[in-house]
Amino acid sequence: MRDTGSVAQFNRMARRYDSSLGQYGCRRADPDVLAAAADLSPETVLDVGCGTGRLLALAAGRWPRALLHGVDPASEMIRVASEKLPRARLHVSGAERLPFPNRSFDLVLSTTAFGHWQDQPAGLREIARVLRGAGRLVLAEHRPPPRWARPLLSVIGGELPAHRAPEEMRHLLTQAGFEVRSIGRVRGGLVLAVAELGR
């Protein structure tokens, strides 16, 4: 997370997070996120910034034999996710230091967490480290707000997440060693990037 205040905020809202208005777009985009990996049969799936485990629960339905892992820096979000997904392996951790060995995962998902990472390039390098050679990253995030709206939003909500335009996201992924298969808008107003490790 970008600061400890963000983590504290997510801890406070963990119990009501799934029903919050802010999650409407994420829920609408979930089918597109999973569809971006529909051609895979992953044995291991990691959700970076898993929050309350909503997307992991959907992944469990799609790939019932897959071993599910999730990380989130907010301990209360992990607590809620653990109640929902008792067989998943969940860890309190940020994207920048993933607690897994090299080449552990076939599929890594991340939905609306990227803007909160403290160090986006480092987080992407960590994902590249834990992905297997034929693995895939599916990353969904909000577009940056228009320039005119940013001062107002920062007054209302404090520090803004580091949302990236699609071109910036593509550049960051490429710098981390990924080949971007596709990037574009999906339901919920999110930008969806699908990337694999460069061969």
JSON list of C-alpha atoms in Angstrom, two decimals:
[
{"chain": "A", "resi": 1, "resn": "MET", "atom": "CA", "xyz": [0.00, 0.00, 0.00]},
{"chain": "A", "resi": 2, "resn": "ARG", "atom": "CA", "xyz": [1.11, 3.54, -0.65]},
{"chain": "A", "resi": 3, "resn": "ASP", "atom": "CA", "xyz": [0.99, 4.49, 3.05]},
{"chain": "A", "resi": 4, "resn": "THR", "atom": "CA", "xyz": [-0.02, 3.07, 6.41]},
{"chain": "A", "resi": 5, "resn": "GLY", "atom": "CA", "xyz": [-3.11, 5.32, 6.41]},
{"chain": "A", "resi": 6, "resn": "SER", "atom": "CA", "xyz": [-4.43, 3.44, 3.37]},
{"chain": "A", "resi": 7, "resn": "VAL", "atom": "CA", "xyz": [-3.88, 0.11, 5.11]},
{"chain": "A", "resi": 8, "resn": "ALA", "atom": "CA", "xyz": [-5.69, 1.38, 8.21]},
{"chain": "A", "resi": 9, "resn": "GLN", "atom": "CA", "xyz": [-8.58, 2.60, 6.06]},
{"chain": "A", "resi": 10, "resn": "PHE", "atom": "CA", "xyz": [-8.94, -0.79, 4.38]},
{"chain": "A", "resi": 11, "resn": "ASN", "atom": "CA", "xyz": [-8.76, -2.52, 7.76]},
{"chain": "A", "resi": 12, "resn": "ARG", "atom": "CA", "xyz": [-11.62, -0.36, 9.04]},
{"chain": "A", "resi": 13, "resn": "MET", "atom": "CA", "xyz": [-13.87, -1.09, 6.06]},
{"chain": "A", "resi": 14, "resn": "ALA", "atom": "CA", "xyz": [-13.06, -4.79, 5.63]},
{"chain": "A", "resi": 15, "resn": "ARG", "atom": "CA", "xyz": [-16.40, -6.12, 6.90]},
{"chain": "A", "resi": 16, "resn": "ARG", "atom": "CA", "xyz": [-18.48, -3.90, 4.63]},
{"chain": "A", "resi": 17, "resn": "TYR", "atom": "CA", "xyz": [-16.03, -3.70, 1.72]},
{"chain": "A", "resi": 18, "resn": "ASP", "atom": "CA", "xyz": [-17.78, -6.14, -0.63]},
{"chain": "A", "resi": 19, "resn": "SER", "atom": "CA", "xyz": [-21.07, -4.26, -0.42]},
{"chain": "A", "resi": 20, "resn": "SER", "atom": "CA", "xyz": [-19.55, -0.79, -0.77]},
{"chain": "A", "resi": 21, "resn": "LEU", "atom": "CA", "xyz": [-20.50, 1.40, -3.73]},
{"chain": "A", "resi": 22, "resn": "GLY", "atom": "CA", "xyz": [-16.84, 1.63, -4.74]},
{"chain": "A", "resi": 23, "resn": "GLN", "atom": "CA", "xyz": [-16.82, -2.10, -5.49]},
{"chain": "A", "resi": 24, "resn": "TYR", "atom": "CA", "xyz": [-19.59, -1.87, -8.09]},
{"chain": "A", "resi": 25, "resn": "GLY", "atom": "CA", "xyz": [-17.17, -1.42, -11.01]},
{"chain": "A", "resi": 26, "resn": "CYS", "atom": "CA", "xyz": [-14.90, -4.18, -9.73]},
{"chain": "A", "resi": 27, "resn": "ARG", "atom": "CA", "xyz": [-17.78, -6.64, -9.50]},
{"chain": "A", "resi": 28, "resn": "ARG", "atom": "CA", "xyz": [-18.80, -5.77, -13.06]},
{"chain": "A", "resi": 29, "resn": "ALA", "atom": "CA", "xyz": [-15.23, -6.33, -14.31]},
{"chain": "A", "resi": 30, "resn": "ASP", "atom": "CA", "xyz": [-14.70, -9.69, -12.54]},
{"chain": "A", "resi": 31, "resn": "PRO", "atom": "CA", "xyz": [-16.04, -11.79, -15.46]},
{"chain": "A", "resi": 32, "resn": "ASP", "atom": "CA", "xyz": [-13.66, -10.00, -17.86]},
{"chain": "A", "resi": 33, "resn": "VAL", "atom": "CA", "xyz": [-10.71, -10.60, -15.53]},
{"chain": "A", "resi": 34, "resn": "LEU", "atom": "CA", "xyz": [-11.42, -14.33, -15.36]},
{"chain": "A", "resi": 35, "resn": "ALA", "atom": "CA", "xyz": [-12.21, -14.54, -19.09]},
{"chain": "A", "resi": 36, "resn": "ALA", "atom": "CA", "xyz": [-8.71, -13.23, -19.80]},
{"chain": "A", "resi": 37, "resn": "ALA", "atom": "CA", "xyz": [-7.39, -16.54, -18.45]},
{"chain": "A", "resi": 38, "resn": "ALA", "atom": "CA", "xyz": [-10.21, -18.80, -19.68]},
{"chain": "A", "resi": 39, "resn": "ASP", "atom": "CA", "xyz": [-7.83, -20.70, -21.97]},
{"chain": "A", "resi": 40, "resn": "LEU", "atom": "CA", "xyz": [-5.65, -21.74, -19.01]},
{"chain": "A", "resi": 41, "resn": "SER", "atom": "CA", "xyz": [-5.95, -24.62, -16.55]},
{"chain": "A", "resi": 42, "resn": "PRO", "atom": "CA", "xyz": [-3.82, -23.24, -13.74]},
{"chain": "A", "resi": 43, "resn": "GLU", "atom": "CA", "xyz": [-2.67, -25.44, -10.89]},
{"chain": "A", "resi": 44, "resn": "THR", "atom": "CA", "xyz": [-1.71, -22.40, -8.80]},
{"chain": "A", "resi": 45, "resn": "VAL", "atom": "CA", "xyz": [-3.38, -18.97, -8.71]},
{"chain": "A", "resi": 46, "resn": "LEU", "atom": "CA", "xyz": [-2.23, -15.88, -6.81]},
{"chain": "A", "resi": 47, "resn": "ASP", "atom": "CA", "xyz": [-4.33, -12.76, -6.23]},
{"chain": "A", "resi": 48, "resn": "VAL", "atom": "CA", "xyz": [-2.12, -9.76, -5.37]},
{"chain": "A", "resi": 49, "resn": "GLY", "atom": "CA", "xyz": [-4.17, -7.33, -3.32]},
{"chain": "A", "resi": 50, "resn": "CYS", "atom": "CA", "xyz": [-6.82, -9.99, -2.77]},
{"chain": "A", "resi": 51, "resn": "GLY", "atom": "CA", "xyz": [-8.82, -7.91, -0.29]},
{"chain": "A", "resi": 52, "resn": "THR", "atom": "CA", "xyz": [-11.76, -9.92, 1.04]},
{"chain": "A", "resi": 53, "resn": "GLY", "atom": "CA", "xyz": [-11.21, -12.76, -1.43]},
{"chain": "A", "resi": 54, "resn": "ARG", "atom": "CA", "xyz": [-14.14, -12.05, -3.75]},
{"chain": "A", "resi": 55, "resn": "LEU", "atom": "CA", "xyz": [-12.16, -12.64, -6.95]},
{"chain": "A", "resi": 56, "resn": "LEU", "atom": "CA", "xyz": [-10.40, -15.71, -5.49]},
{"chain": "A", "resi": 57, "resn": "ALA", "atom": "CA", "xyz": [-13.81, -17.20, -4.67]},
{"chain": "A", "resi": 58, "resn": "LEU", "atom": "CA", "xyz": [-14.83, -16.78, -8.31]},
{"chain": "A", "resi": 59, "resn": "ALA", "atom": "CA", "xyz": [-11.51, -18.28, -9.41]},
{"chain": "A", "resi": 60, "resn": "ALA", "atom": "CA", "xyz": [-12.21, -21.29, -7.17]},
{"chain": "A", "resi": 61, "resn": "GLY", "atom": "CA", "xyz": [-15.46, -21.83, -9.03]},
{"chain": "A", "resi": 62, "resn": "ARG", "atom": "CA", "xyz": [-13.75, -21.62, -12.40]},
{"chain": "A", "resi": 63, "resn": "TRP", "atom": "CA", "xyz": [-10.68, -23.73, -11.49]},
{"chain": "A", "resi": 64, "resn": "PRO", "atom": "CA", "xyz": [-11.84, -25.96, -8.61]},
{"chain": "A", "resi": 65, "resn": "ARG", "atom": "CA", "xyz": [-8.59, -27.98, -8.53]},
{"chain": "A", "resi": 66, "resn": "ALA", "atom": "CA", "xyz": [-6.29, -24.97, -8.41]},
{"chain": "A", "resi": 67, "resn": "LEU", "atom": "CA", "xyz": [-4.40, -24.12, -5.24]},
{"chain": "A", "resi": 68, "resn": "LEU", "atom": "CA", "xyz": [-5.40, -20.55, -4.35]},
{"chain": "A", "resi": 69, "resn": "HIS", "atom": "CA", "xyz": [-3.12, -17.98, -2.73]},
{"chain": "A", "resi": 70, "resn": "GLY", "atom": "CA", "xyz": [-3.76, -14.36, -1.86]},
{"chain": "A", "resi": 71, "resn": "VAL", "atom": "CA", "xyz": [-1.77, -11.48, -0.43]},
{"chain": "A", "resi": 72, "resn": "ASP", "atom": "CA", "xyz": [-2.96, -8.15, 0.94]},
{"chain": "A", "resi": 73, "resn": "PRO", "atom": "CA", "xyz": [-1.24, -5.69, 3.29]},
{"chain": "A", "resi": 74, "resn": "ALA", "atom": "CA", "xyz": [-4.49, -5.13, 5.25]},
{"chain": "A", "resi": 75, "resn": "SER", "atom": "CA", "xyz": [-4.76, -7.83, 7.93]},
{"chain": "A", "resi": 76, "resn": "GLU", "atom": "CA", "xyz": [-8.52, -7.37, 8.41]},
{"chain": "A", "resi": 77, "resn": "MET", "atom": "CA", "xyz": [-9.12, -7.92, 4.70]},
{"chain": "A", "resi": 78, "resn": "ILE", "atom": "CA", "xyz": [-7.15, -11.16, 4.98]},
{"chain": "A", "resi": 79, "resn": "ARG", "atom": "CA", "xyz": [-9.23, -12.14, 8.02]},
{"chain": "A", "resi": 80, "resn": "VAL", "atom": "CA", "xyz": [-12.48, -11.70, 6.07]},
{"chain": "A", "resi": 81, "resn": "ALA", "atom": "CA", "xyz": [-11.02, -13.57, 3.07]},
{"chain": "A", "resi": 82, "resn": "SER", "atom": "CA", "xyz": [-9.96, -16.46, 5.35]},
{"chain": "A", "resi": 83, "resn": "GLU", "atom": "CA", "xyz": [-13.54, -16.88, 6.55]},
{"chain": "A", "resi": 84, "resn": "LYS", "atom": "CA", "xyz": [-14.76, -16.96, 2.95]},
{"chain": "A", "resi": 85, "resn": "LEU", "atom": "CA", "xyz": [-11.96, -19.22, 1.63]},
{"chain": "A", "resi": 86, "resn": "PRO", "atom": "CA", "xyz": [-10.80, -21.55, 4.41]},
{"chain": "A", "resi": 87, "resn": "ARG", "atom": "CA", "xyz": [-8.72, -23.68, 2.01]},
{"chain": "A", "resi": 88, "resn": "ALA", "atom": "CA", "xyz": [-6.89, -20.77, 0.38]},
{"chain": "A", "resi": 89, "resn": "ARG", "atom": "CA", "xyz": [-3.42, -19.80, 1.58]},
{"chain": "A", "resi": 90, "resn": "LEU", "atom": "CA", "xyz": [-3.57, -16.13, 2.48]},
{"chain": "A", "resi": 91, "resn": "HIS", "atom": "CA", "xyz": [-0.77, -13.85, 3.66]},
{"chain": "A", "resi": 92, "resn": "VAL", "atom": "CA", "xyz": [-0.49, -10.30, 4.96]},
{"chain": "A", "resi": 93, "resn": "SER", "atom": "CA", "xyz": [1.96, -8.89, 2.43]},
{"chain": "A", "resi": 94, "resn": "GLY", "atom": "CA", "xyz": [2.41, -6.19, -0.16]},
{"chain": "A", "resi": 95, "resn": "ALA", "atom": "CA", "xyz": [3.20, -6.77, -3.82]},
{"chain": "A", "resi": 96, "resn": "GLU", "atom": "CA", "xyz": [6.79, -5.63, -3.43]},
{"chain": "A", "resi": 97, "resn": "ARG", "atom": "CA", "xyz": [7.94, -8.61, -1.31]},
{"chain": "A", "resi": 98, "resn": "LEU", "atom": "CA", "xyz": [5.89, -11.66, -2.13]},
{"chain": "A", "resi": 99, "resn": "PRO", "atom": "CA", "xyz": [6.43, -14.54, 0.34]},
{"chain": "A", "resi": 100, "resn": "PHE", "atom": "CA", "xyz": [6.81, -17.25, -2.32]},
{"chain": "A", "resi": 101, "resn": "PRO", "atom": "CA", "xyz": [9.65, -19.05, -4.09]},
{"chain": "A", "resi": 102, "resn": "ASN", "atom": "CA", "xyz": [10.56, -18.32, -7.68]},
{"chain": "A", "resi": 103, "resn": "ARG", "atom": "CA", "xyz": [8.26, -19.77, -10.35]},
{"chain": "A", "resi": 104, "resn": "SER", "atom": "CA", "xyz": [5.43, -20.70, -7.98]},
{"chain": "A", "resi": 105, "resn": "PHE", "atom": "CA", "xyz": [2.34, -19.66, -9.98]},
{"chain": "A", "resi": 106, "resn": "ASP", "atom": "CA", "xyz": [0.64, -20.35, -13.29]},
{"chain": "A", "resi": 107, "resn": "LEU", "atom": "CA", "xyz": [-1.68, -17.34, -13.01]},
{"chain": "A", "resi": 108, "resn": "VAL", "atom": "CA", "xyz": [-1.46, -14.06, -11.11]},
{"chain": "A", "resi": 109, "resn": "LEU", "atom": "CA", "xyz": [-4.49, -11.78, -10.81]},
{"chain": "A", "resi": 110, "resn": "SER", "atom": "CA", "xyz": [-4.69, -8.25, -9.44]},
{"chain": "A", "resi": 111, "resn": "THR", "atom": "CA", "xyz": [-7.81, -6.09, -9.51]},
{"chain": "A", "resi": 112, "resn": "THR", "atom": "CA", "xyz": [-7.87, -2.44, -8.38]},
{"chain": "A", "resi": 113, "resn": "ALA", "atom": "CA", "xyz": [-4.85, -2.88, -6.10]},
{"chain": "A", "resi": 114, "resn": "PHE", "atom": "CA", "xyz": [-2.09, -1.69, -8.46]},
{"chain": "A", "resi": 115, "resn": "GLY", "atom": "CA", "xyz": [-2.71, 2.00, -7.76]},
{"chain": "A", "resi": 116, "resn": "HIS", "atom": "CA", "xyz": [-2.09, 1.41, -4.05]},
{"chain": "A", "resi": 117, "resn": "TRP", "atom": "CA", "xyz": [1.26, -0.35, -4.37]},
{"chain": "A", "resi": 118, "resn": "GLN", "atom": "CA", "xyz": [4.15, 1.55, -2.80]},
{"chain": "A", "resi": 119, "resn": "ASP", "atom": "CA", "xyz": [6.49, 0.67, -5.68]},
{"chain": "A", "resi": 120, "resn": "GLN", "atom": "CA", "xyz": [4.75, -0.48, -8.85]},
{"chain": "A", "resi": 121, "resn": "PRO", "atom": "CA", "xyz": [7.93, -1.47, -10.78]},
{"chain": "A", "resi": 122, "resn": "ALA", "atom": "CA", "xyz": [9.14, -3.54, -7.81]},
{"chain": "A", "resi": 123, "resn": "GLY", "atom": "CA", "xyz": [5.74, -5.23, -7.47]},
{"chain": "A", "resi": 124, "resn": "LEU", "atom": "CA", "xyz": [5.71, -6.16, -11.15]},
{"chain": "A", "resi": 125, "resn": "ARG", "atom": "CA", "xyz": [9.25, -7.55, -10.89]},
{"chain": "A", "resi": 126, "resn": "GLU", "atom": "CA", "xyz": [8.13, -9.67, -7.94]},
{"chain": "A", "resi": 127, "resn": "ILE", "atom": "CA", "xyz": [5.20, -11.03, -9.93]},
{"chain": "A", "resi": 128, "resn": "ALA", "atom": "CA", "xyz": [7.58, -11.84, -12.79]},
{"chain": "A", "resi": 129, "resn": "ARG", "atom": "CA", "xyz": [9.78, -13.68, -10.28]},
{"chain": "A", "resi": 130, "resn": "VAL", "atom": "CA", "xyz": [6.98, -15.88, -8.91]},
{"chain": "A", "resi": 131, "resn": "LEU", "atom": "CA", "xyz": [5.35, -16.63, -12.29]},
{"chain": "A", "resi": 132, "resn": "ARG", "atom": "CA", "xyz": [6.23, -19.81, -14.11]},
{"chain": "A", "resi": 133, "resn": "GLY", "atom": "CA", "xyz": [7.63, -19.51, -17.63]},
{"chain": "A", "resi": 134, "resn": "ALA", "atom": "CA", "xyz": [4.27, -19.95, -19.37]},
{"chain": "A", "resi": 135, "resn": "GLY", "atom": "CA", "xyz": [2.39, -18.08, -16.66]},
{"chain": "A", "resi": 136, "resn": "ARG", "atom": "CA", "xyz": [0.10, -15.11, -17.12]},
{"chain": "A", "resi": 137, "resn": "LEU", "atom": "CA", "xyz": [-0.65, -11.88, -15.30]},
{"chain": "A", "resi": 138, "resn": "VAL", "atom": "CA", "xyz": [-4.13, -10.34, -15.53]},
{"chain": "A", "resi": 139, "resn": "LEU", "atom": "CA", "xyz": [-4.07, -6.83, -14.08]},
{"chain": "A", "resi": 140, "resn": "ALA", "atom": "CA", "xyz": [-7.15, -4.60, -13.86]},
{"chain": "A", "resi": 141, "resn": "GLU", "atom": "CA", "xyz": [-7.08, -1.03, -12.57]},
{"chain": "A", "resi": 142, "resn": "HIS", "atom": "CA", "xyz": [-8.99, 2.23, -12.73]},
{"chain": "A", "resi": 143, "resn": "ARG", "atom": "CA", "xyz": [-7.94, 4.82, -15.28]},
{"chain": "A", "resi": 144, "resn": "PRO", "atom": "CA", "xyz": [-6.50, 8.06, -13.86]},
{"chain": "A", "resi": 145, "resn": "PRO", "atom": "CA", "xyz": [-9.16, 10.67, -13.14]},
{"chain": "A", "resi": 146, "resn": "PRO", "atom": "CA", "xyz": [-9.26, 13.71, -15.45]},
{"chain": "A", "resi": 147, "resn": "ARG", "atom": "CA", "xyz": [-6.76, 16.42, -14.51]},
{"chain": "A", "resi": 148, "resn": "TRP", "atom": "CA", "xyz": [-9.51, 18.88, -13.59]},
{"chain": "A", "resi": 149, "resn": "ALA", "atom": "CA", "xyz": [-10.98, 16.42, -11.03]},
{"chain": "A", "resi": 150, "resn": "ARG", "atom": "CA", "xyz": [-7.77, 15.52, -9.21]},
{"chain": "A", "resi": 151, "resn": "PRO", "atom": "CA", "xyz": [-7.61, 18.51, -6.81]},
{"chain": "A", "resi": 152, "resn": "LEU", "atom": "CA", "xyz": [-11.23, 17.94, -5.77]},
{"chain": "A", "resi": 153, "resn": "LEU", "atom": "CA", "xyz": [-10.72, 14.19, -5.31]},
{"chain": "A", "resi": 154, "resn": "SER", "atom": "CA", "xyz": [-7.59, 14.69, -3.22]},
{"chain": "A", "resi": 155, "resn": "VAL", "atom": "CA", "xyz": [-9.47, 17.08, -0.91]},
{"chain": "A", "resi": 156, "resn": "ILE", "atom": "CA", "xyz": [-12.29, 14.54, -0.48]},
{"chain": "A", "resi": 157, "resn": "GLY", "atom": "CA", "xyz": [-10.20, 11.39, -0.19]},
{"chain": "A", "resi": 158, "resn": "GLY", "atom": "CA", "xyz": [-6.63, 12.39, 0.70]},
{"chain": "A", "resi": 159, "resn": "GLU", "atom": "CA", "xyz": [-3.75, 10.89, -1.29]},
{"chain": "A", "resi": 160, "resn": "LEU", "atom": "CA", "xyz": [-4.94, 9.53, -4.63]},
{"chain": "A", "resi": 161, "resn": "PRO", "atom": "CA", "xyz": [-3.97, 6.05, -5.81]},
{"chain": "A", "resi": 162, "resn": "ALA", "atom": "CA", "xyz": [-1.27, 5.99, -8.52]},
{"chain": "A", "resi": 163, "resn": "HIS", "atom": "CA", "xyz": [-3.59, 5.08, -11.38]},
{"chain": "A", "resi": 164, "resn": "ARG", "atom": "CA", "xyz": [-1.89, 4.71, -14.77]},
{"chain": "A", "resi": 165, "resn": "ALA", "atom": "CA", "xyz": [-3.03, 5.39, -18.29]},
{"chain": "A", "resi": 166, "resn": "PRO", "atom": "CA", "xyz": [-2.89, 2.28, -20.50]},
{"chain": "A", "resi": 167, "resn": "GLU", "atom": "CA", "xyz": [0.33, 3.46, -22.20]},
{"chain": "A", "resi": 168, "resn": "GLU", "atom": "CA", "xyz": [2.03, 3.93, -18.83]},
{"chain": "A", "resi": 169, "resn": "MET", "atom": "CA", "xyz": [0.83, 0.52, -17.66]},
{"chain": "A", "resi": 170, "resn": "ARG", "atom": "CA", "xyz": [2.18, -1.09, -20.83]},
{"chain": "A", "resi": 171, "resn": "HIS", "atom": "CA", "xyz": [5.56, 0.59, -20.30]},
{"chain": "A", "resi": 172, "resn": "LEU", "atom": "CA", "xyz": [5.80, -0.56, -16.67]},
{"chain": "A", "resi": 173, "resn": "LEU", "atom": "CA", "xyz": [4.91, -4.14, -17.62]},
{"chain": "A", "resi": 174, "resn": "THR", "atom": "CA", "xyz": [7.47, -4.18, -20.44]},
{"chain": "A", "resi": 175, "resn": "GLN", "atom": "CA", "xyz": [10.17, -2.79, -18.14]},
{"chain": "A", "resi": 176, "resn": "ALA", "atom": "CA", "xyz": [9.46, -5.65, -15.70]},
{"chain": "A", "resi": 177, "resn": "GLY", "atom": "CA", "xyz": [10.03, -8.26, -18.44]},
{"chain": "A", "resi": 178, "resn": "PHE", "atom": "CA", "xyz": [6.45, -8.88, -19.57]},
{"chain": "A", "resi": 179, "resn": "GLU", "atom": "CA", "xyz": [5.07, -9.09, -23.07]},
{"chain": "A", "resi": 180, "resn": "VAL", "atom": "CA", "xyz": [1.67, -7.40, -23.14]},
{"chain": "A", "resi": 181, "resn": "ARG", "atom": "CA", "xyz": [-0.85, -9.54, -25.03]},
{"chain": "A", "resi": 182, "resn": "SER", "atom": "CA", "xyz": [-3.65, -7.00, -24.73]},
{"chain": "A", "resi": 183, "resn": "ILE", "atom": "CA", "xyz": [-4.61, -3.85, -22.89]},
{"chain": "A", "resi": 184, "resn": "GLY", "atom": "CA", "xyz": [-7.89, -1.97, -23.00]},
{"chain": "A", "resi": 185, "resn": "ARG", "atom": "CA", "xyz": [-11.07, -0.96, -21.22]},
{"chain": "A", "resi": 186, "resn": "VAL", "atom": "CA", "xyz": [-13.54, -3.48, -19.85]},
{"chain": "A", "resi": 187, "resn": "ARG", "atom": "CA", "xyz": [-16.79, -3.35, -17.89]},
{"chain": "A", "resi": 188, "resn": "GLY", "atom": "CA", "xyz": [-16.76, -1.25, -14.75]},
{"chain": "A", "resi": 189, "resn": "GLY", "atom": "CA", "xyz": [-14.59, 1.39, -16.42]},
{"chain": "A", "resi": 190, "resn": "LEU", "atom": "CA", "xyz": [-11.39, -0.51, -15.66]},
{"chain": "A", "resi": 191, "resn": "VAL", "atom": "CA", "xyz": [-8.30, -0.96, -17.80]},
{"chain": "A", "resi": 192, "resn": "LEU", "atom": "CA", "xyz": [-7.43, -4.64, -18.22]},
{"chain": "A", "resi": 193, "resn": "ALA", "atom": "CA", "xyz": [-3.87, -5.68, -19.09]},
{"chain": "A", "resi": 194, "resn": "VAL", "atom": "CA", "xyz": [-3.04, -9.27, -19.99]},
{"chain": "A", "resi": 195, "resn": "ALA", "atom": "CA", "xyz": [0.68, -10.06, -20.00]},
{"chain": "A", "resi": 196, "resn": "GLU", "atom": "CA", "xyz": [3.08, -13.00, -20.07]},
{"chain": "A", "resi": 197, "resn": "LEU", "atom": "CA", "xyz": [6.75, -13.27, -19.40]},
{"chain": "A", "resi": 198, "resn": "GLY", "atom": "CA", "xyz": [8.96, -12.50, -22.37]},
{"chain": "A", "resi": 199, "resn": "ARG", "atom": "CA", "xyz": [10.50, -15.61, -23.80]}
]
